[in-house]
Amino acid sequence: MLHQITPFLLHWAITALSLWLASLLFRGLKFDTGTSLVISALLLGFANAIVKPVLIILTLPITLVTFGLFLLVINALMILLVAKLVKGFKVSGFWTALFASIFISLLSTAIGALVDNNPQTEIRMPQGTTWL
């Protein structure tokens, strides 16, 4: 069971670290306590896993028309939703949420790529076969 919860905890920590660094970079993003930061990271993960796919399906036509750029708006809406739900998390406005969501996404992806040591991602070339 421990091998199943470890990736979840790692992703949660990466999200919390990204949120914390975004709060240092963007003046309009504030956390009152460390607890609100940790709860925000957890809730953002759940919102991205449950609410975001529903929004993507509902807004598929506008997402296709904008060549996927509307997904950035959905990411900002996820941050604004979490800010409304968590008492100690404040976002000054939509534009702060938009730029913070871009930063958080890029930083989380970069950190996740650095710490992911999953041996299942190894790619091997075929050996002893004839290519047509």
Backbone as JSON, one array per atom type, in Angstrom:
{
  "sequence": "MLHQITPFLLHWAITALSLWLASLLFRGLKFDTGTSLVISALLLGFANAIVKPVLIILTLPITLVTFGLFLLVINALMILLVAKLVKGFKVSGFWTALFASIFISLLSTAIGALVDNNPQTEIRMPQGTTWL",
  "N": [[0.81, -1.19, 0.0], [2.03, 1.19, 0.62], [3.58, 1.86, -1.6], [1.66, 2.84, -3.31], [0.69, 5.18, -2.17], [2.85, 6.86, -2.0], [3.52, 8.2, -4.55], [1.31, 9.95, -4.64], [1.66, 11.53, -2.32], [4.1, 12.7, -2.98], [3.41, 14.17, -5.28], [1.6, 15.94, -4.11], [3.31, 17.34, -2.38], [4.98, 18.57, -4.26], [3.13, 20.22, -5.56], [2.42, 21.88, -3.4], [4.9, 23.12, -2.9], [5.24, 24.48, -5.34], [3.02, 26.22, -5.25], [3.75, 27.73, -3.01], [6.14, 28.97, -3.89], [5.04, 30.42, -5.99], [3.48, 32.19, -4.54], [5.44, 33.75, -3.43], [6.43, 35.0, -5.67], [4.3, 36.29, -6.99], [2.5, 39.09, -6.1], [-0.24, 39.22, -5.61], [-1.05, 36.79, -4.66], [-1.62, 35.09, -1.8], [-0.95, 33.38, 1.28], [-2.21, 32.78, 4.46], [-1.4, 31.03, 6.5], [0.76, 28.16, 6.98], [-0.76, 25.89, 7.03], [-3.01, 26.57, 5.51], [-1.77, 26.71, 3.05], [-0.99, 24.02, 2.6], [-3.48, 22.73, 2.64], [-4.64, 24.03, 0.48], [-3.02, 23.1, -1.62], [-3.7, 20.39, -1.6], [-6.46, 20.53, -2.14], [-6.4, 21.8, -4.63], [-5.25, 19.81, -6.17], [-7.32, 17.88, -6.05], [-9.39, 19.37, -7.27], [-8.3, 19.71, -9.82], [-8.34, 17.08, -10.61], [-11.03, 16.3, -10.54], [-13.01, 18.41, -11.03], [-11.91, 19.92, -13.15], [-11.7, 18.18, -15.51], [-14.45, 17.94, -16.15], [-15.12, 20.6, -16.73], [-13.49, 20.95, -18.96], [-14.67, 19.25, -20.83], [-17.21, 20.46, -21.04], [-16.54, 22.91, -22.12], [-15.42, 22.36, -24.54], [-15.93, 23.14, -27.33], [-15.17, 25.94, -27.37], [-12.57, 25.67, -26.53], [-11.41, 24.27, -28.64], [-11.73, 26.16, -30.71], [-10.06, 28.19, -29.81], [-7.66, 26.98, -30.05], [-6.77, 25.5, -27.84], [-5.96, 27.37, -25.96], [-7.86, 28.24, -24.17], [-7.73, 26.5, -22.11], [-5.91, 27.53, -20.34], [-7.43, 29.49, -19.11], [-9.23, 27.85, -17.75], [-7.46, 26.64, -15.95], [-6.79, 28.89, -14.41], [-9.31, 29.41, -13.32], [-9.56, 27.18, -11.68], [-7.7, 27.75, -9.67], [-8.85, 30.07, -8.63], [-11.25, 28.96, -7.67], [-10.31, 27.26, -5.63], [-9.22, 29.2, -3.97], [-11.54, 30.46, -3.12], [-12.64, 28.46, -1.57], [-10.8, 27.8, 0.45], [-9.98, 29.19, 3.49], [-7.66, 30.73, 4.31], [-6.37, 31.42, 1.95], [-5.7, 33.67, -0.55], [-6.44, 35.32, -3.57], [-5.81, 37.96, -5.7], [-7.07, 38.57, -8.14], [-8.34, 37.72, -11.46], [-6.26, 37.85, -13.42], [-3.93, 37.56, -11.94], [-4.36, 34.96, -11.02], [-4.31, 33.64, -13.49], [-1.63, 34.03, -14.51], [-0.22, 32.98, -12.36], [-1.14, 30.34, -12.44], [0.0, 29.43, -14.81], [2.72, 29.61, -14.12], [2.79, 27.82, -11.92], [2.04, 25.41, -13.14], [4.15, 25.0, -15.0], [6.39, 24.93, -13.27], [5.72, 22.8, -11.54], [5.69, 20.7, -13.38], [8.39, 20.7, -14.19], [9.76, 20.17, -11.75], [8.57, 17.73, -11.1], [9.52, 16.16, -13.21], [12.2, 16.08, -12.59], [12.32, 14.7, -10.14], [11.06, 12.31, -10.63], [11.68, 9.01, -10.78], [10.88, 6.73, -12.15], [11.2, 3.5, -13.2], [9.71, 2.36, -15.21], [9.46, 3.96, -17.39], [11.41, 3.53, -19.22], [12.77, 3.24, -22.45], [13.28, 0.87, -24.9], [15.19, -0.27, -27.65], [14.26, -2.47, -30.3], [15.7, -5.73, -30.52], [17.47, -7.98, -32.55], [15.63, -8.25, -34.62], [14.05, -8.02, -37.83], [13.84, -5.24, -39.84], [11.45, -3.92, -41.94]],
  "CA": [[0.0, 0.0, 0.0], [2.91, 2.35, 0.69], [4.01, 2.23, -2.95], [0.58, 3.55, -3.97], [0.49, 6.5, -1.58], [4.05, 7.66, -2.17], [3.39, 9.17, -5.65], [0.32, 10.95, -4.25], [2.3, 12.47, -1.38], [5.13, 13.43, -3.73], [2.72, 15.16, -6.12], [1.05, 16.92, -3.18], [4.43, 18.18, -1.93], [5.42, 19.39, -5.41], [2.12, 21.26, -5.74], [2.56, 22.82, -2.29], [6.12, 23.89, -3.14], [4.96, 25.38, -6.46], [2.13, 27.27, -4.75], [4.51, 28.6, -2.1], [7.03, 29.8, -4.71], [4.19, 31.37, -6.73], [3.07, 33.25, -3.6], [6.58, 34.65, -3.27], [6.66, 35.7, -6.92], [3.13, 37.1, -7.34], [2.02, 39.83, -4.93], [-1.66, 39.01, -5.41], [-1.28, 35.43, -4.2], [-1.2, 35.1, -0.39], [-1.36, 32.34, 2.21], [-2.12, 33.26, 5.83], [-0.66, 30.05, 7.31], [1.25, 26.98, 6.27], [-1.88, 24.96, 6.92], [-3.81, 26.96, 4.35], [-0.98, 26.33, 1.87], [-1.06, 22.57, 2.44], [-4.86, 22.41, 2.27], [-4.84, 24.54, -0.89], [-2.35, 22.18, -2.54], [-4.52, 19.18, -1.66], [-7.73, 20.85, -2.81], [-6.09, 22.08, -6.03], [-5.1, 18.5, -6.8], [-8.65, 17.29, -6.22], [-10.12, 20.16, -8.26], [-7.74, 19.38, -11.13], [-8.69, 15.7, -10.95], [-12.47, 16.06, -10.62], [-13.77, 19.51, -11.64], [-11.29, 20.37, -14.39], [-12.13, 17.4, -16.69], [-15.83, 18.29, -16.48], [-15.08, 21.9, -17.4], [-12.87, 20.78, -20.28], [-15.68, 18.68, -21.72], [-18.26, 21.44, -21.26], [-16.03, 24.04, -22.91], [-14.64, 21.82, -25.66], [-15.97, 23.96, -28.55], [-14.35, 27.16, -27.27], [-11.18, 25.23, -26.43], [-10.97, 23.97, -30.0], [-11.66, 27.41, -31.48], [-8.89, 28.95, -29.34], [-6.49, 26.1, -30.17], [-6.35, 25.04, -26.52], [-5.59, 28.45, -25.04], [-8.88, 28.38, -23.14], [-7.32, 25.65, -20.98], [-5.26, 28.43, -19.38], [-8.51, 30.1, -18.35], [-9.73, 26.82, -16.84], [-6.47, 26.53, -14.87], [-6.97, 30.05, -13.53], [-10.56, 29.2, -12.6], [-9.31, 26.18, -10.61], [-7.03, 28.45, -8.57], [-9.85, 30.94, -8.01], [-12.17, 28.1, -6.92], [-9.64, 26.84, -4.39], [-9.1, 30.39, -3.12], [-12.86, 30.7, -2.51], [-12.95, 27.39, -0.62], [-9.84, 27.76, 1.56], [-10.1, 30.47, 4.19], [-6.43, 31.5, 4.39], [-5.77, 31.55, 0.62], [-6.29, 34.84, -1.21], [-5.97, 35.67, -4.92], [-6.32, 39.31, -5.93], [-7.91, 38.7, -9.32], [-8.23, 36.71, -12.51], [-4.96, 37.87, -14.1], [-2.96, 36.95, -11.03], [-4.6, 33.52, -11.07], [-3.88, 33.14, -14.79], [-0.17, 33.96, -14.58], [0.22, 32.04, -11.32], [-1.41, 28.97, -12.89], [1.03, 29.09, -15.8], [3.95, 29.39, -13.37], [2.64, 26.61, -11.12], [2.05, 24.27, -14.06], [5.51, 24.8, -15.53], [7.29, 24.55, -12.17], [5.35, 21.45, -11.1], [6.14, 19.77, -14.4], [9.85, 20.62, -14.13], [10.16, 19.48, -10.52], [8.13, 16.35, -11.24], [10.43, 15.47, -14.12], [13.48, 15.89, -11.91], [12.25, 13.74, -9.03], [10.45, 11.05, -11.06], [12.67, 7.99, -11.13], [10.08, 5.56, -12.46], [11.92, 2.69, -14.2], [8.8, 1.9, -16.24], [9.5, 4.87, -18.53], [12.57, 3.2, -20.04], [12.45, 2.87, -23.82], [14.31, -0.01, -25.45], [15.14, -0.55, -29.08], [14.13, -3.91, -30.57], [16.95, -6.39, -30.83], [17.38, -9.24, -33.28], [14.46, -8.28, -35.5], [14.27, -7.5, -39.18], [13.01, -4.08, -40.13], [11.04, -3.92, -43.35]],
  "C": [[0.86, 1.26, 0.0], [3.36, 2.8, -0.7], [2.92, 2.96, -3.73], [0.4, 4.96, -3.43], [1.7, 7.42, -1.77], [3.96, 8.63, -3.35], [2.38, 10.28, -5.34], [0.94, 12.0, -3.34], [3.37, 13.31, -2.07], [4.49, 14.52, -4.6], [2.13, 16.28, -5.26], [2.14, 17.88, -2.71], [4.92, 19.09, -3.05], [4.42, 20.52, -5.66], [2.22, 22.31, -4.64], [3.79, 23.71, -2.48], [5.9, 24.9, -4.27], [4.04, 26.53, -6.04], [2.88, 28.25, -3.86], [5.43, 29.53, -2.9], [6.23, 30.81, -5.53], [3.73, 32.5, -5.81], [4.21, 34.22, -3.32], [6.78, 35.52, -4.51], [5.53, 36.68, -7.27], [2.57, 37.76, -6.09], [0.55, 39.56, -4.62], [-2.04, 37.63, -4.93], [-0.74, 35.31, -2.78], [-1.75, 33.9, 0.35], [-1.17, 32.88, 3.63], [-1.26, 32.34, 6.7], [-0.13, 28.94, 6.42], [0.16, 25.94, 6.09], [-2.76, 25.29, 5.72], [-3.09, 26.63, 3.04], [-1.13, 24.84, 1.58], [-2.47, 22.14, 2.02], [-5.16, 22.88, 0.85], [-4.2, 23.62, -1.92], [-3.17, 20.9, -2.7], [-5.81, 19.43, -2.44], [-7.52, 21.17, -4.29], [-5.9, 20.77, -6.8], [-6.43, 17.82, -7.04], [-9.47, 18.05, -7.27], [-9.61, 19.86, -9.67], [-8.12, 17.97, -11.57], [-10.18, 15.5, -11.19], [-13.2, 17.16, -11.39], [-13.22, 19.88, -13.01], [-11.69, 19.51, -15.6], [-13.57, 17.7, -17.12], [-15.87, 19.62, -17.22], [-14.48, 21.8, -18.8], [-13.89, 20.22, -21.27], [-16.77, 19.7, -22.04], [-17.82, 22.59, -22.16], [-15.22, 23.59, -24.12], [-14.74, 22.65, -26.94], [-15.1, 25.21, -28.48], [-12.86, 26.81, -27.14], [-10.62, 24.91, -27.82], [-10.81, 25.22, -30.84], [-10.42, 28.22, -31.09], [-7.6, 28.13, -29.38], [-5.91, 25.71, -28.82], [-6.0, 26.13, -25.53], [-6.63, 28.67, -23.94], [-8.58, 27.49, -21.93], [-6.58, 26.47, -19.92], [-6.3, 29.12, -18.51], [-9.08, 29.1, -17.34], [-8.76, 26.63, -15.68], [-6.61, 27.69, -13.88], [-8.25, 29.92, -12.71], [-10.41, 28.18, -11.48], [-8.65, 26.85, -9.41], [-8.02, 29.38, -7.86], [-10.87, 30.14, -7.19], [-11.57, 27.67, -5.6], [-9.5, 28.02, -3.44], [-10.43, 30.72, -2.45], [-13.16, 29.68, -1.41], [-12.04, 27.37, 0.6], [-9.77, 29.14, 2.2], [-8.81, 31.31, 4.16], [-5.71, 31.7, 3.06], [-6.47, 32.67, -0.12], [-5.61, 35.07, -2.57], [-6.62, 37.0, -5.26], [-7.24, 39.43, -7.14], [-7.63, 37.63, -10.35], [-6.84, 36.67, -13.13], [-3.86, 37.3, -13.23], [-3.11, 35.43, -11.05], [-4.12, 32.91, -12.38], [-2.37, 32.97, -14.86], [0.4, 33.02, -13.52], [-0.02, 30.6, -11.75], [-0.41, 28.52, -13.94], [2.34, 28.76, -15.08], [3.9, 28.07, -12.6], [2.7, 25.37, -12.0], [3.45, 23.97, -14.57], [6.47, 24.32, -14.44], [6.99, 23.14, -11.68], [5.82, 20.39, -12.1], [7.66, 19.59, -14.35], [10.32, 19.86, -12.9], [9.77, 18.01, -10.59], [9.03, 15.54, -12.15], [11.78, 15.2, -13.47], [13.43, 14.8, -10.85], [11.63, 12.41, -9.43], [11.54, 10.1, -11.5], [11.96, 6.67, -11.39], [10.79, 4.72, -13.52], [11.02, 2.2, -15.33], [8.84, 2.79, -17.48], [10.68, 4.6, -19.45], [12.12, 2.74, -21.42], [13.6, 2.03, -24.36], [14.1, -0.19, -26.95], [15.0, -2.05, -29.28], [15.48, -4.5, -30.96], [16.66, -7.69, -31.57], [16.15, -9.36, -34.16], [14.83, -7.71, -36.86], [13.3, -6.38, -39.42], [12.67, -4.09, -41.6], [11.01, -2.54, -43.91]]
}
